[in-house]
JSON list of C-alpha atoms in Angstrom, two decimals:
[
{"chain": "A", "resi": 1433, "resn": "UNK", "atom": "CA", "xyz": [-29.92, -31.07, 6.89]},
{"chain": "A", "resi": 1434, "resn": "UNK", "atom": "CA", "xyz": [-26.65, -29.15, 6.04]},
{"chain": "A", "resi": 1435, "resn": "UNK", "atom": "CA", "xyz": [-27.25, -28.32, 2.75]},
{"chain": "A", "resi": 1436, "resn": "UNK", "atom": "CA", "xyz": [-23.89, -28.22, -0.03]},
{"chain": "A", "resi": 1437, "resn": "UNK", "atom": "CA", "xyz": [-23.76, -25.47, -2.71]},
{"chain": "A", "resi": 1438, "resn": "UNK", "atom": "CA", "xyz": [-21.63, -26.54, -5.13]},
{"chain": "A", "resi": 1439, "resn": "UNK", "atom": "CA", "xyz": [-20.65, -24.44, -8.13]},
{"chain": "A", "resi": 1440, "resn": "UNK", "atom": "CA", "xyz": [-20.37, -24.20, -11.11]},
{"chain": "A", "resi": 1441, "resn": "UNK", "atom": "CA", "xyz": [-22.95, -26.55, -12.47]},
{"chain": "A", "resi": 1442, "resn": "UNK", "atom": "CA", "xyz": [-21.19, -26.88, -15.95]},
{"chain": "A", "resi": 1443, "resn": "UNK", "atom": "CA", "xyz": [-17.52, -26.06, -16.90]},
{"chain": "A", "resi": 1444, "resn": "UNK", "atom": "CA", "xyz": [-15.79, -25.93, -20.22]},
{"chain": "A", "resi": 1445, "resn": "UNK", "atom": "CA", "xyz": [-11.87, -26.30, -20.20]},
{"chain": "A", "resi": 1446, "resn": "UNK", "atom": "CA", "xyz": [-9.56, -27.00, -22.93]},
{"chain": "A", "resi": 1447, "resn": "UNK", "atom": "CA", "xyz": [-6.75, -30.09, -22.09]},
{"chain": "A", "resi": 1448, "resn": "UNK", "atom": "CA", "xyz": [-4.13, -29.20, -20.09]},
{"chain": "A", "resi": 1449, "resn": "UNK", "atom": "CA", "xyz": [-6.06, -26.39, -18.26]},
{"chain": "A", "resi": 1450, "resn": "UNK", "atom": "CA", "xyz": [-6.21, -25.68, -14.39]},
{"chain": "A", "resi": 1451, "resn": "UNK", "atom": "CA", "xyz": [-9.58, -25.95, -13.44]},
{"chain": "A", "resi": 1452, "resn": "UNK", "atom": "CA", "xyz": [-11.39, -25.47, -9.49]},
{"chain": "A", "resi": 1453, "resn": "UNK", "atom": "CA", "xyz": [-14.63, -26.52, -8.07]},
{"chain": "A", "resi": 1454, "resn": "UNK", "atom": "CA", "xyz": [-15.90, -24.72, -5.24]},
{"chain": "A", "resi": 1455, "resn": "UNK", "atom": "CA", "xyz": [-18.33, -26.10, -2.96]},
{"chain": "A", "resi": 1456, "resn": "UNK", "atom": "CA", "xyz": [-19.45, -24.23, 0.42]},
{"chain": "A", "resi": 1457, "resn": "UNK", "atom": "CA", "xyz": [-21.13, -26.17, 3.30]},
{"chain": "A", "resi": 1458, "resn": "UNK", "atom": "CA", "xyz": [-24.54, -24.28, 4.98]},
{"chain": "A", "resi": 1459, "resn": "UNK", "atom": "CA", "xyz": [-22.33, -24.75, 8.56]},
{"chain": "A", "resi": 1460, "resn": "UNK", "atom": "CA", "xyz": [-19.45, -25.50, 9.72]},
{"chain": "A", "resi": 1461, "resn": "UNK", "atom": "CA", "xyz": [-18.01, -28.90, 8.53]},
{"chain": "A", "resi": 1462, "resn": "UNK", "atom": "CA", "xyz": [-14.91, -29.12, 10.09]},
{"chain": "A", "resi": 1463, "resn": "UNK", "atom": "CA", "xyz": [-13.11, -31.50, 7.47]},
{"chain": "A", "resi": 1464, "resn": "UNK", "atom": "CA", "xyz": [-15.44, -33.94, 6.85]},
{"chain": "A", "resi": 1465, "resn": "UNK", "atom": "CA", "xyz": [-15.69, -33.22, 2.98]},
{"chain": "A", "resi": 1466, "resn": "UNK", "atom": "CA", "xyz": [-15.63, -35.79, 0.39]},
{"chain": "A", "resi": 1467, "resn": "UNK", "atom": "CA", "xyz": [-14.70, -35.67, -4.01]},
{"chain": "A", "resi": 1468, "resn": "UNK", "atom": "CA", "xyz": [-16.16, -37.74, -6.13]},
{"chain": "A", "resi": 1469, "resn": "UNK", "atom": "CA", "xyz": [-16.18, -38.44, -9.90]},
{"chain": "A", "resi": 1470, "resn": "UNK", "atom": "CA", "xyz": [-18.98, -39.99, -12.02]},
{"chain": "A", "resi": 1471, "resn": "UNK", "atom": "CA", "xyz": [-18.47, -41.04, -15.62]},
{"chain": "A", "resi": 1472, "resn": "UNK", "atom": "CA", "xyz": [-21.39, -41.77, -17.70]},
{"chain": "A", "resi": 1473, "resn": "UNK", "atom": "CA", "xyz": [-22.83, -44.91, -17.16]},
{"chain": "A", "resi": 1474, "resn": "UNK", "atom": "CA", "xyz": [-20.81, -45.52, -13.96]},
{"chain": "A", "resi": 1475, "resn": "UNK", "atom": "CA", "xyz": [-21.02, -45.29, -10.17]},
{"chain": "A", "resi": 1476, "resn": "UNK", "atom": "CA", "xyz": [-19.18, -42.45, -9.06]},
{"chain": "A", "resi": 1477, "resn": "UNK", "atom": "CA", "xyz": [-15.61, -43.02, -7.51]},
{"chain": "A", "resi": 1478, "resn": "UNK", "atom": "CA", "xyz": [-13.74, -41.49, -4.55]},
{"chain": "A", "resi": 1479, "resn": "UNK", "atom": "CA", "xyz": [-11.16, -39.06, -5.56]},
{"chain": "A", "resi": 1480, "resn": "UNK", "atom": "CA", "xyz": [-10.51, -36.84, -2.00]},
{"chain": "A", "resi": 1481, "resn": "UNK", "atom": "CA", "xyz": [-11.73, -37.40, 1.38]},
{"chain": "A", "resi": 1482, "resn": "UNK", "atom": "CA", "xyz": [-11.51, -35.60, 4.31]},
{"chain": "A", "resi": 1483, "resn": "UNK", "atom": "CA", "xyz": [-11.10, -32.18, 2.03]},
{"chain": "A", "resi": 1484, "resn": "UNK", "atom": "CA", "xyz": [-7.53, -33.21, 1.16]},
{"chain": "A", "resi": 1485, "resn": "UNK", "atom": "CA", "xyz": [-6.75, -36.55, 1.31]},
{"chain": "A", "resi": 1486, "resn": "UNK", "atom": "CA", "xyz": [-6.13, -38.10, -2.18]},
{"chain": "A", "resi": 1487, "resn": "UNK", "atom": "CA", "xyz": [-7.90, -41.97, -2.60]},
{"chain": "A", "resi": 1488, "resn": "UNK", "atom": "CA", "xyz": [-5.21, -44.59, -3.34]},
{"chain": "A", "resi": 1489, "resn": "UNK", "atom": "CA", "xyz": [-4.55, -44.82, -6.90]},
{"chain": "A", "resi": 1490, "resn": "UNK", "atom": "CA", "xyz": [-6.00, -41.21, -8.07]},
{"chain": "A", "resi": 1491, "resn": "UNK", "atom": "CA", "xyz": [-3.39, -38.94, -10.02]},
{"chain": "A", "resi": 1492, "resn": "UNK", "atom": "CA", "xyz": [-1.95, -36.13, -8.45]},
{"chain": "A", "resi": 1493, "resn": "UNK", "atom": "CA", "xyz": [-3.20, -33.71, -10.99]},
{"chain": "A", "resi": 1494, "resn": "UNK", "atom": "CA", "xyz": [-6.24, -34.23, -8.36]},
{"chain": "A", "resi": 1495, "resn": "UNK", "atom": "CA", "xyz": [-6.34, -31.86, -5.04]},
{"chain": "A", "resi": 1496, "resn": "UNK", "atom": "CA", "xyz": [-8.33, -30.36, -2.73]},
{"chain": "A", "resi": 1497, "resn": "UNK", "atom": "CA", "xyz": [-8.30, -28.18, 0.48]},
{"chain": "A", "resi": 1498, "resn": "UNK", "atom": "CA", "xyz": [-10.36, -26.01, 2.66]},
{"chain": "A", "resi": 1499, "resn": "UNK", "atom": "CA", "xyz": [-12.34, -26.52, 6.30]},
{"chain": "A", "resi": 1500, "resn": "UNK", "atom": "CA", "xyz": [-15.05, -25.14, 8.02]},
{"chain": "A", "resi": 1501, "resn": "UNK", "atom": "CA", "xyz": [-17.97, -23.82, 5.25]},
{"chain": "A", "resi": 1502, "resn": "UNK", "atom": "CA", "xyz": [-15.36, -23.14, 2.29]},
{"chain": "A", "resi": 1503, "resn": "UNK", "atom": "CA", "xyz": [-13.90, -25.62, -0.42]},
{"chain": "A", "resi": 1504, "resn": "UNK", "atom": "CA", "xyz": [-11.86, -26.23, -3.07]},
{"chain": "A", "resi": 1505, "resn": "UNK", "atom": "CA", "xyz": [-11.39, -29.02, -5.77]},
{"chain": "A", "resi": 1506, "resn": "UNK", "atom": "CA", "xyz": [-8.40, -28.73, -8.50]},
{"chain": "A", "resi": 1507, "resn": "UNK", "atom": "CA", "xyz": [-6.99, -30.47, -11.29]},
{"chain": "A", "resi": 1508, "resn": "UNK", "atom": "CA", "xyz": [-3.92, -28.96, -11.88]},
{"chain": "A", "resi": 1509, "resn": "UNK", "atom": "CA", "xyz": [-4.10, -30.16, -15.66]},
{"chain": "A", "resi": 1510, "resn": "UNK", "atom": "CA", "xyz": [-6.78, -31.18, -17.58]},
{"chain": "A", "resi": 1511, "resn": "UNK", "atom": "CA", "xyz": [-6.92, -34.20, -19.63]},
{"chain": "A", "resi": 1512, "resn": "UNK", "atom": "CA", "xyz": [-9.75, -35.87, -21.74]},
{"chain": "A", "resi": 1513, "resn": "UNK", "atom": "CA", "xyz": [-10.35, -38.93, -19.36]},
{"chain": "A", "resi": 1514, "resn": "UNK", "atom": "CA", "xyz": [-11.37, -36.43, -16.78]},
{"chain": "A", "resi": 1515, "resn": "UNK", "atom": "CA", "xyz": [-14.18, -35.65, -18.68]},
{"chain": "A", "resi": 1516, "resn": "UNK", "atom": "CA", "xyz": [-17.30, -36.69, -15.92]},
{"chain": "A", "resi": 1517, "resn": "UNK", "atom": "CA", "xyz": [-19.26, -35.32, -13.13]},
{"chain": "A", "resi": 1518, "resn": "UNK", "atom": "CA", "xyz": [-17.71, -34.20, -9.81]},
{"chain": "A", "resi": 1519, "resn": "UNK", "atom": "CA", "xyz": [-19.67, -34.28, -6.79]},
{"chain": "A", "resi": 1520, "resn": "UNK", "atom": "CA", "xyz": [-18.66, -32.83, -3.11]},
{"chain": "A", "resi": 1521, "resn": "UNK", "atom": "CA", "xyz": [-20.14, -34.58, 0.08]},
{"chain": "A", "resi": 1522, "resn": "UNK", "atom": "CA", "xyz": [-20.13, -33.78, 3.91]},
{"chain": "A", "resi": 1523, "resn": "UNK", "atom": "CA", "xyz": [-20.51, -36.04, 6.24]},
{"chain": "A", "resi": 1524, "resn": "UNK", "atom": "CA", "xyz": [-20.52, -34.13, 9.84]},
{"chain": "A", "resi": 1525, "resn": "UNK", "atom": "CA", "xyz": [-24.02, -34.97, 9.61]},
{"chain": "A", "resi": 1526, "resn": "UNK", "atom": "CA", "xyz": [-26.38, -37.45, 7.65]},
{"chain": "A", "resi": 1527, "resn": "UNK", "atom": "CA", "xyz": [-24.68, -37.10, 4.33]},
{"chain": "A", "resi": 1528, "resn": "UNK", "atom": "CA", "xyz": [-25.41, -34.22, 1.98]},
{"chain": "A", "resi": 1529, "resn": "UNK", "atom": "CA", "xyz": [-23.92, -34.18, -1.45]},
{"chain": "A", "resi": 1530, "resn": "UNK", "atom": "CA", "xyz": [-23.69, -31.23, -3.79]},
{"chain": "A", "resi": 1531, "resn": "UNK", "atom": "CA", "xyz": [-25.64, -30.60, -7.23]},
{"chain": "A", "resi": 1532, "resn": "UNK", "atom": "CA", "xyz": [-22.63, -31.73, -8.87]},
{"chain": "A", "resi": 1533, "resn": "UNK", "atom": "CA", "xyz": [-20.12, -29.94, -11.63]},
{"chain": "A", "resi": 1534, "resn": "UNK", "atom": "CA", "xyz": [-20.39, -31.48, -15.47]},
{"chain": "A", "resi": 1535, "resn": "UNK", "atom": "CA", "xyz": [-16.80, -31.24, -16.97]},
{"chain": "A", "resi": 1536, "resn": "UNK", "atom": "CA", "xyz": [-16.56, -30.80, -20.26]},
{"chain": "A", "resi": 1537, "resn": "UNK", "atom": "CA", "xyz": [-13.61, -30.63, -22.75]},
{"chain": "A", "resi": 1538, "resn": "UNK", "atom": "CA", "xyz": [-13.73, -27.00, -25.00]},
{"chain": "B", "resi": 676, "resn": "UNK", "atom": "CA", "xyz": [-10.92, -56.41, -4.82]},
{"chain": "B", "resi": 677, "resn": "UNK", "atom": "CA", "xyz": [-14.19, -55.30, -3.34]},
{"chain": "B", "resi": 678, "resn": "UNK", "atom": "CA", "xyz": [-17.08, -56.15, -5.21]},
{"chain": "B", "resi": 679, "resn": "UNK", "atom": "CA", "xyz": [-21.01, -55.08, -3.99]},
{"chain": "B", "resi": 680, "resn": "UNK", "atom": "CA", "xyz": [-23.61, -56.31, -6.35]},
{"chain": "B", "resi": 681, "resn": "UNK", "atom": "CA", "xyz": [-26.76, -54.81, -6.32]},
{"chain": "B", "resi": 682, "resn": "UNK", "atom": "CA", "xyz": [-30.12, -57.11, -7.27]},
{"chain": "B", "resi": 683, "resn": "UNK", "atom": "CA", "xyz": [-33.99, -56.36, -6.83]},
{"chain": "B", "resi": 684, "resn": "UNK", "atom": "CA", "xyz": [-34.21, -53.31, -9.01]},
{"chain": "B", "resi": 685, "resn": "UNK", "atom": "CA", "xyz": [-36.72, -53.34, -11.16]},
{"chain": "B", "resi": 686, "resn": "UNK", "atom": "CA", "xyz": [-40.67, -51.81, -12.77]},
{"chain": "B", "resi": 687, "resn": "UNK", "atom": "CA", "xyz": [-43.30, -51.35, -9.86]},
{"chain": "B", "resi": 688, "resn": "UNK", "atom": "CA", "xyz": [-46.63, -49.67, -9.03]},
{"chain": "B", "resi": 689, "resn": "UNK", "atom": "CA", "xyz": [-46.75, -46.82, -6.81]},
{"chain": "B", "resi": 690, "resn": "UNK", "atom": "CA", "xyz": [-47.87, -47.39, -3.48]},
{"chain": "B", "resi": 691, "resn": "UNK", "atom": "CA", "xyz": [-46.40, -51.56, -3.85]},
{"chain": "B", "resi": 692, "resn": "UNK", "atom": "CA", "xyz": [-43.13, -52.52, -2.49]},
{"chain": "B", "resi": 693, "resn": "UNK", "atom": "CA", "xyz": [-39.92, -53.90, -3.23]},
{"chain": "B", "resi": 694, "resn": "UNK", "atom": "CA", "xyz": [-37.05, -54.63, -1.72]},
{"chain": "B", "resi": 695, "resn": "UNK", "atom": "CA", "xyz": [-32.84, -54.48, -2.87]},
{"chain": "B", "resi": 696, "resn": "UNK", "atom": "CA", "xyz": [-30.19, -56.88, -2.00]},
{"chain": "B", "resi": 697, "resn": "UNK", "atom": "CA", "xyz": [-26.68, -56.56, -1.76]},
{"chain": "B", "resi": 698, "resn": "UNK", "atom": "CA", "xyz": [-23.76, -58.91, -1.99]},
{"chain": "B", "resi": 699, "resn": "UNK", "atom": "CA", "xyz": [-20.48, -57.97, -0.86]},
{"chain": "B", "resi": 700, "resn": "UNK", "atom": "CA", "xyz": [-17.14, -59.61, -1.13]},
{"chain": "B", "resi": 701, "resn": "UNK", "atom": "CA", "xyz": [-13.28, -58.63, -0.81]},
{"chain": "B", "resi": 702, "resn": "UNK", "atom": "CA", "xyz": [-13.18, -56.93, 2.17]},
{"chain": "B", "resi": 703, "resn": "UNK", "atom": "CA", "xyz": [-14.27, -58.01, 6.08]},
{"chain": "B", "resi": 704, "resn": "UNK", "atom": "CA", "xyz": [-18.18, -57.00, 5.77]},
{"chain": "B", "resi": 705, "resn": "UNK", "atom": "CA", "xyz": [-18.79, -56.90, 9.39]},
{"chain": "B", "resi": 706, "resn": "UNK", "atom": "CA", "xyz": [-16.39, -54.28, 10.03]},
{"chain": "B", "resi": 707, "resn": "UNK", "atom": "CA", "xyz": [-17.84, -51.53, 8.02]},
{"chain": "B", "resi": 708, "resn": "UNK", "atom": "CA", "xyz": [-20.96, -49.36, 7.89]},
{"chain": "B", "resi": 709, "resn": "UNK", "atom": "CA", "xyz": [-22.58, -49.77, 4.26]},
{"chain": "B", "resi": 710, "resn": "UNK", "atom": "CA", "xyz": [-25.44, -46.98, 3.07]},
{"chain": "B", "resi": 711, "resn": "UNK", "atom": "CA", "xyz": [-27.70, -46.45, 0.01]},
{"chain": "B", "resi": 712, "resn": "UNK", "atom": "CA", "xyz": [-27.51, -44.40, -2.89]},
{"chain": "B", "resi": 713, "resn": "UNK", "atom": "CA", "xyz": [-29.83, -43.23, -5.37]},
{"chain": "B", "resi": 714, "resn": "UNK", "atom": "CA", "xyz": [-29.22, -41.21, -8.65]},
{"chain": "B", "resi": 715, "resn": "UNK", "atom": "CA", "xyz": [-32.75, -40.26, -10.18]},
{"chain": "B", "resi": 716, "resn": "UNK", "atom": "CA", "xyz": [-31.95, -40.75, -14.34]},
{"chain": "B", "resi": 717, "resn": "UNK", "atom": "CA", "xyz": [-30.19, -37.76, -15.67]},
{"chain": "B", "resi": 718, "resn": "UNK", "atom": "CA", "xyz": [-29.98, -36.27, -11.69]},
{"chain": "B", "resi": 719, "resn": "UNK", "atom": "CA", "xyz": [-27.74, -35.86, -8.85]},
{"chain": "B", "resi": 720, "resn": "UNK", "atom": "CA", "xyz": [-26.86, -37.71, -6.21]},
{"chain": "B", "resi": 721, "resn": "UNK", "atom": "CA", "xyz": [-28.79, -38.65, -2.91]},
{"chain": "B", "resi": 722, "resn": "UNK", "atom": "CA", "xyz": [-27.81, -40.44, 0.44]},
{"chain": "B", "resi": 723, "resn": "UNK", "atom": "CA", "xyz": [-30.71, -42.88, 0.81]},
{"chain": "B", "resi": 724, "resn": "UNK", "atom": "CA", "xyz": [-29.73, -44.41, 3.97]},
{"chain": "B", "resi": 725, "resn": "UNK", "atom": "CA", "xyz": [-27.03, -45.97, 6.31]},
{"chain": "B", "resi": 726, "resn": "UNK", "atom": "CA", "xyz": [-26.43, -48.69, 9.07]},
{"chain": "B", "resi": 727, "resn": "UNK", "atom": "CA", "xyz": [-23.65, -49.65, 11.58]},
{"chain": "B", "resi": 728, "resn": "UNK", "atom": "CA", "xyz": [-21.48, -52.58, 11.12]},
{"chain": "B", "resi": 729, "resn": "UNK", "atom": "CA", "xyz": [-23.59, -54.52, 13.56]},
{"chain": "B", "resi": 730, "resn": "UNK", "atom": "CA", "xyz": [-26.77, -52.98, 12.39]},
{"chain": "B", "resi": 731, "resn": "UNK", "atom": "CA", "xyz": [-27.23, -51.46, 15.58]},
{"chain": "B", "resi": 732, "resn": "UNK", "atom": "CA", "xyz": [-27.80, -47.81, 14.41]},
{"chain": "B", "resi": 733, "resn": "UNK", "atom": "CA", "xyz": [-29.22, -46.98, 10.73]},
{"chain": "B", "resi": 734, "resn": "UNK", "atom": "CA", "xyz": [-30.00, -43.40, 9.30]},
{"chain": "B", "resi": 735, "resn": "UNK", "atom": "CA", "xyz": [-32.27, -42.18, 6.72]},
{"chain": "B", "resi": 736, "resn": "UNK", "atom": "CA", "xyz": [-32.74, -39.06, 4.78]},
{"chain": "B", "resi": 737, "resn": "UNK", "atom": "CA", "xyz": [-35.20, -37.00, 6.00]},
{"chain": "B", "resi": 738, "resn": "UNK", "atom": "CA", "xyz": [-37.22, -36.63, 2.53]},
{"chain": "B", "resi": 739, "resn": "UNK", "atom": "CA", "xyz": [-38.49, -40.27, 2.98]},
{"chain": "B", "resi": 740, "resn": "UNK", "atom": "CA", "xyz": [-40.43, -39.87, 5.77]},
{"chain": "B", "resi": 741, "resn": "UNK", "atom": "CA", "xyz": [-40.18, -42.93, 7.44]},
{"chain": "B", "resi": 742, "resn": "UNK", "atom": "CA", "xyz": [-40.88, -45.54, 3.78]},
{"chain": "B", "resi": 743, "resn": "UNK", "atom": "CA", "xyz": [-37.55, -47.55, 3.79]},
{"chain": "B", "resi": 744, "resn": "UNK", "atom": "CA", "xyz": [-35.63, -49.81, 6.11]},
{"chain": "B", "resi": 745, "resn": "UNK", "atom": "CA", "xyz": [-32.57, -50.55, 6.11]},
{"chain": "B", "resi": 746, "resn": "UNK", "atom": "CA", "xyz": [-30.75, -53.93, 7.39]},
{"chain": "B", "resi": 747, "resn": "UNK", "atom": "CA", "xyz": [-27.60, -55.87, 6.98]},
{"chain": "B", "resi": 748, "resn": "UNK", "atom": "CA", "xyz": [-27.34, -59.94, 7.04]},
{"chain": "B", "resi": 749, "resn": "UNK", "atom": "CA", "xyz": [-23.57, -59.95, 8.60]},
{"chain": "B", "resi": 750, "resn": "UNK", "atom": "CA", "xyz": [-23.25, -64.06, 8.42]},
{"chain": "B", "resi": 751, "resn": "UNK", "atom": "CA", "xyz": [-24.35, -63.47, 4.56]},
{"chain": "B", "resi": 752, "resn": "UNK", "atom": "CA", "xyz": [-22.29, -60.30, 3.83]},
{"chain": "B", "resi": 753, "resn": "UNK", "atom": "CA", "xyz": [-25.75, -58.92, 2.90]},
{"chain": "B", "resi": 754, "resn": "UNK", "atom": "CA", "xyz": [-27.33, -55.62, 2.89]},
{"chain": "B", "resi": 755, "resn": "UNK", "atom": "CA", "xyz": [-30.97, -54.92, 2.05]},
{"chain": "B", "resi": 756, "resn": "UNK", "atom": "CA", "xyz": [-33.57, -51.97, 1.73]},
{"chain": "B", "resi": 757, "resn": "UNK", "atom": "CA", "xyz": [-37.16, -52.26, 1.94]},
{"chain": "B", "resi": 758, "resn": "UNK", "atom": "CA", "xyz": [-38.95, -49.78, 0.23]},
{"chain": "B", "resi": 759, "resn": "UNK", "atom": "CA", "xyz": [-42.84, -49.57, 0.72]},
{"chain": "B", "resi": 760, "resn": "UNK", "atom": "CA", "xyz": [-45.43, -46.80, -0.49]},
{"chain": "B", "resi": 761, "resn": "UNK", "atom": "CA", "xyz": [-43.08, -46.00, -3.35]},
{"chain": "B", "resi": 762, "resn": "UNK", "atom": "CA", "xyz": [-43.43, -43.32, -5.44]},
{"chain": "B", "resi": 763, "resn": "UNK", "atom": "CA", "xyz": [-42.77, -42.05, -9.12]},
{"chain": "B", "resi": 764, "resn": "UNK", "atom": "CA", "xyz": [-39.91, -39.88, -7.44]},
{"chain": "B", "resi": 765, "resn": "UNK", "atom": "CA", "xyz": [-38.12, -42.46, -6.03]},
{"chain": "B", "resi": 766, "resn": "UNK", "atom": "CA", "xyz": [-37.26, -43.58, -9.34]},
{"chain": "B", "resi": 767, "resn": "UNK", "atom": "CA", "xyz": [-33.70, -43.60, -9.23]},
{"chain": "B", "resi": 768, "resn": "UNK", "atom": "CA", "xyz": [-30.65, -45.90, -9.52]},
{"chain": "B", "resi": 769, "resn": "UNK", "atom": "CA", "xyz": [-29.89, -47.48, -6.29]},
{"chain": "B", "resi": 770, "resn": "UNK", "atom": "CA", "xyz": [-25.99, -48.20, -5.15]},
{"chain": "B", "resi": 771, "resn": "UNK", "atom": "CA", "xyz": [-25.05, -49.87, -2.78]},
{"chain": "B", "resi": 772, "resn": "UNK", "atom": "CA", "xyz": [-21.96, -48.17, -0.88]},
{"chain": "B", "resi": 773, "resn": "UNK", "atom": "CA", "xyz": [-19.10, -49.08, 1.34]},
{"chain": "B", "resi": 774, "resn": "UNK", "atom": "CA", "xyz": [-18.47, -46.97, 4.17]},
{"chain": "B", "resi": 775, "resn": "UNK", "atom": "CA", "xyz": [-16.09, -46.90, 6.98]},
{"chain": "B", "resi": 776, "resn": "UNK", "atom": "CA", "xyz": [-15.48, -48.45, 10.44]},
{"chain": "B", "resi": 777, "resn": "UNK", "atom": "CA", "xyz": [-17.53, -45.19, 11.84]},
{"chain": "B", "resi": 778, "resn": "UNK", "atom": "CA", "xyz": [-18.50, -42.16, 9.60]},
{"chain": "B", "resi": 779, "resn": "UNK", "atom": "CA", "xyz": [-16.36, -40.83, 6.80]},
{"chain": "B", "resi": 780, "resn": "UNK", "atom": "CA", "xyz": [-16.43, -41.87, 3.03]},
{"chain": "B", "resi": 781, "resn": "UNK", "atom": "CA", "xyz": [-17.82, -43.87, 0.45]},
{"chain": "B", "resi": 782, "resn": "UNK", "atom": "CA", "xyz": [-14.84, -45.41, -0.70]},
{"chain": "B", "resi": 783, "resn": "UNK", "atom": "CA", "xyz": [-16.69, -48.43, -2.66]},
{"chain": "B", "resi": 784, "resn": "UNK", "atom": "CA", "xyz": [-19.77, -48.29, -4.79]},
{"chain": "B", "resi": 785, "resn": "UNK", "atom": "CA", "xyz": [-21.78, -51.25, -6.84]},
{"chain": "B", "resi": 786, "resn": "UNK", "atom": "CA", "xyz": [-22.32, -51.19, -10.47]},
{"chain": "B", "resi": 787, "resn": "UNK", "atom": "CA", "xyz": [-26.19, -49.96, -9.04]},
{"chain": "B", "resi": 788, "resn": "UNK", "atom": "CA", "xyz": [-29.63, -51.11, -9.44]},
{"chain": "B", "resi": 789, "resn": "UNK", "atom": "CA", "xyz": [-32.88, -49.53, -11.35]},
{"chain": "B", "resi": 790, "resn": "UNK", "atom": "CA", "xyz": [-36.08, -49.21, -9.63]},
{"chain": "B", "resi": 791, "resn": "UNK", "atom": "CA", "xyz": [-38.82, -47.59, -11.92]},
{"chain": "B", "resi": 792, "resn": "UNK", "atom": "CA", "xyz": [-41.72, -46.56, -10.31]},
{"chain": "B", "resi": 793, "resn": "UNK", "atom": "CA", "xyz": [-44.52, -46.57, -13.10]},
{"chain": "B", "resi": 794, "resn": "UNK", "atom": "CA", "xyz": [-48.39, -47.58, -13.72]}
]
């Protein structure tokens, strides 16, 4: 199984903040690396997909880039409904998804 | 507006069965592979399990060792998993996801259903 480090685990921004998830693939992935975010109490929702791709519909405060092992999620600006869990996922093999990032306002 | 509704979930035994259901609407079911999700309470998240639009080819996580199956009902836009020898661990939530015409992402999920696995 590839295996998806994802870190941090927790991060504290204020509103209006820049804030970057990395998450680093055990092999080579090519691009096949997914974003999601999961608000309490909800199924999680696509935000990025194929590293840099942004879903139909999500802001453009959302971003994300990288290939191969190495990647990046941003939100260029923080605001209070992005408060929620962000997950990365590969998909070059049976899917893997990372331990996930909890976002939290400071 | 795609809609997958999950049903099935609910408090079992270990080592019983039970088995999910899914409903989809909104989009053209037979075109797409669907997979499982679970989120154990308070956890991450977890590919369960995939199969083809045609149900063809299906894929499982290796830490289930060979206790769920996986199949789709095209003609009733359904999608099922039969889980046997359950466990405590599998205690999860269990989504059912949309995928794509081959691999690639899980661009629709269902609200999710609970399966507790208790004496």
């Amino acid at each position: 199984d590839i295996q998806m480090t994802q870190t941090p685990s927790s991060l504290s921004a204020s509103v209006g903040d820049r804030v970057t998830i990395i998450c680093q693939a055990s092999q080579d992935i090519n691009n096949y690396l997914n974003w999601y975010q999961q608000k309490p109490g909800k199924a999680p929702k696509l935000l990025i997909y194929d590293a840099s791709n942004l879903e139909t519909g999500v802001p453009s405060r959302f971003s994300g880039s990288g290939s191969g092992t190495d990647f990046a999620f941003t939100i260029s600006s923080l605001q209070p409904e992005d408060i929620a869990t962000y997950y990365c996922q590969q998909y070059e093999d049976l899917p893997t998804f990372g331990q996930g990032t909890k976002l939290e306002i400071k | 507006e795609v809609h997958l509704v999950e049903s099935g979930g609910g408090l079992v035994q270990p080592g019983r069965s039970l088995r999910l259901s899914c409903v989809a609407s909104g989009f053209t079911f037979d075109d797409y592979a669907m997979h499982w999700v679970r989120q154990a309470p308070g956890k991450g998240l977890e590919w369960v399990s995939g199969i083809s639009w045609n149900g063809d080819a299906a894929g499982y996580a290796s830490s289930l060792k060979g206790r769920f199956t996986i199949s789709r009902d095209n003609a009733k836009k359904s999608l099922y998993l039969q889980m046997d020898s359950l466990r405590p661990e599998d205690t999860a939530f269990y989504y059912c996801v949309k995928g794509q015409v081959v691999s690639g992402p899980f661009d629709n999920w269902g609200q999710g259903t609970l399966v507790t696995v208790s004496s």
